[in-house]
mmCIF file of C-alpha atoms in Angstrom:
data_model
loop_
_atom_site.group_PDB
_atom_site.id
_atom_site.type_symbol
_atom_site.label_atom_id
_atom_site.label_comp_id
_atom_site.label_asym_id
_atom_site.label_seq_id
_atom_site.Cartn_x
_atom_site.Cartn_y
_atom_site.Cartn_z
ATOM 1 C CA LEU A 29 0.000 0.000 0.000
ATOM 2 C CA GLU A 30 1.358 3.384 -1.022
ATOM 3 C CA GLN A 31 -0.354 6.417 0.492
ATOM 4 C CA SER A 32 0.443 10.098 0.242
ATOM 5 C CA LYS A 33 -1.227 13.311 1.375
ATOM 6 C CA TYR A 34 -2.181 15.558 -1.549
ATOM 7 C CA GLN A 35 0.271 18.372 -0.706
ATOM 8 C CA LYS A 36 3.118 15.900 -0.047
ATOM 9 C CA TRP A 37 2.344 14.117 -3.330
ATOM 10 C CA LYS A 38 2.463 17.433 -5.197
ATOM 11 C CA LYS A 39 5.687 18.574 -3.495
ATOM 12 C CA ASP A 40 7.728 15.345 -3.344
ATOM 13 C CA LYS A 41 6.576 13.169 -6.241
ATOM 14 C CA PRO A 42 4.298 14.956 -8.733
ATOM 15 C CA GLN A 43 4.959 12.136 -11.238
ATOM 16 C CA GLN A 44 5.614 8.572 -10.169
ATOM 17 C CA THR A 45 5.198 5.014 -11.440
ATOM 18 C CA ILE A 46 4.731 1.953 -9.238
ATOM 19 C CA THR A 47 4.912 -1.598 -10.627
ATOM 20 C CA SER A 48 2.713 -4.217 -8.974
ATOM 21 C CA VAL A 49 1.022 -7.561 -9.496
ATOM 22 C CA GLY A 50 -2.629 -7.287 -8.533
ATOM 23 C CA GLY A 51 -3.952 -4.672 -6.158
ATOM 24 C CA TRP A 52 -5.688 -1.503 -7.258
ATOM 25 C CA THR A 53 -4.939 2.122 -8.003
ATOM 26 C CA GLY A 54 -7.004 5.154 -7.190
ATOM 27 C CA ILE A 55 -7.541 8.415 -5.392
ATOM 28 C CA THR A 56 -9.406 8.793 -2.116
ATOM 29 C CA ASP A 57 -10.484 11.438 0.336
ATOM 30 C CA LYS A 58 -12.315 11.351 3.653
ATOM 31 C CA TYR A 59 -15.715 10.497 2.160
ATOM 32 C CA TRP A 60 -15.142 9.079 -1.337
ATOM 33 C CA LEU A 61 -12.966 6.696 -3.353
ATOM 34 C CA THR A 62 -12.294 6.271 -7.049
ATOM 35 C CA ALA A 63 -10.385 3.080 -7.886
ATOM 36 C CA LEU A 64 -9.359 1.046 -10.924
ATOM 37 C CA ILE A 65 -8.992 -2.666 -10.194
ATOM 38 C CA PRO A 66 -7.123 -4.768 -12.773
ATOM 39 C CA THR A 67 -7.079 -8.540 -13.093
ATOM 40 C CA GLN A 68 -5.333 -9.619 -9.890
ATOM 41 C CA ASN A 69 -2.697 -11.899 -11.453
ATOM 42 C CA GLU A 70 -1.526 -9.328 -14.001
ATOM 43 C CA ARG A 71 1.523 -7.062 -13.719
ATOM 44 C CA ILE A 72 0.670 -3.375 -14.040
ATOM 45 C CA ASN A 73 2.473 -0.055 -14.033
ATOM 46 C CA ALA A 74 0.411 2.397 -11.982
ATOM 47 C CA GLN A 75 1.053 6.054 -12.756
ATOM 48 C CA TYR A 76 0.290 9.020 -10.519
ATOM 49 C CA ASN A 77 0.513 12.607 -11.739
ATOM 50 C CA VAL A 78 -0.177 16.091 -10.422
ATOM 51 C CA THR A 79 -0.489 18.676 -13.194
ATOM 52 C CA PRO A 80 -1.402 22.355 -12.831
ATOM 53 C CA VAL A 81 -4.122 23.328 -15.327
ATOM 54 C CA ALA A 82 -5.400 26.926 -15.423
ATOM 55 C CA GLY A 83 -4.293 27.505 -11.824
ATOM 56 C CA VAL A 84 -5.873 24.303 -10.463
ATOM 57 C CA ASP A 85 -3.966 21.121 -9.550
ATOM 58 C CA VAL A 86 -5.289 18.067 -11.411
ATOM 59 C CA TYR A 87 -4.563 14.746 -9.649
ATOM 60 C CA GLU A 88 -4.530 11.622 -11.830
ATOM 61 C CA ALA A 89 -4.159 7.895 -11.163
ATOM 62 C CA ASN A 90 -4.109 5.310 -13.961
ATOM 63 C CA PHE A 91 -2.434 2.074 -14.936
ATOM 64 C CA ALA A 92 -1.161 0.225 -17.974
ATOM 65 C CA ALA A 93 -0.953 -3.550 -18.238
ATOM 66 C CA VAL A 94 1.708 -5.446 -20.145
ATOM 67 C CA ALA A 95 1.157 -5.358 -23.912
ATOM 68 C CA LYS A 96 -0.342 -8.504 -25.438
ATOM 69 C CA THR A 97 0.034 -9.801 -28.967
ATOM 70 C CA VAL A 98 -3.269 -10.626 -30.648
ATOM 71 C CA ASN A 99 -2.832 -12.727 -33.772
ATOM 72 C CA PRO A 100 -5.327 -12.699 -36.674
ATOM 73 C CA GLY A 101 -8.442 -14.653 -35.687
ATOM 74 C CA GLN A 102 -7.467 -14.695 -32.014
ATOM 75 C CA THR A 103 -9.466 -12.989 -29.267
ATOM 76 C CA VAL A 104 -8.250 -11.643 -25.948
ATOM 77 C CA THR A 105 -10.387 -10.522 -23.025
ATOM 78 C CA GLU A 106 -9.184 -7.860 -20.615
ATOM 79 C CA THR A 107 -11.212 -7.044 -17.486
ATOM 80 C CA THR A 108 -10.844 -3.891 -15.406
ATOM 81 C CA ARG A 109 -13.260 -2.882 -12.665
ATOM 82 C CA LEU A 110 -14.061 0.681 -11.638
ATOM 83 C CA PHE A 111 -15.355 1.843 -8.273
ATOM 84 C CA ALA A 112 -16.400 5.466 -7.808
ATOM 85 C CA GLY A 113 -18.452 6.363 -4.791
ATOM 86 C CA ALA A 114 -18.853 7.014 -1.125
ATOM 87 C CA LYS A 115 -16.828 5.209 1.520
ATOM 88 C CA THR A 116 -18.758 3.561 4.320
#
């Protein structure tokens, strides 16, 4: 688990990448959570960025999975879950 306060994130590591197998990535506050949950046995590179846009700091969390080769006639299924809502 990697956690950071918003101001510390902005000051110390405005751009960072964390590699993990399983888990989730997201942004939370006292009352809400937004999370992306990849397939739990897949290696991901989670990226966290703070970017100033028109005088406002934009906080972003995302991830990229390992690239897969899809041959002609082959199908591949990729599942990612999203949670956005209130914490209980």
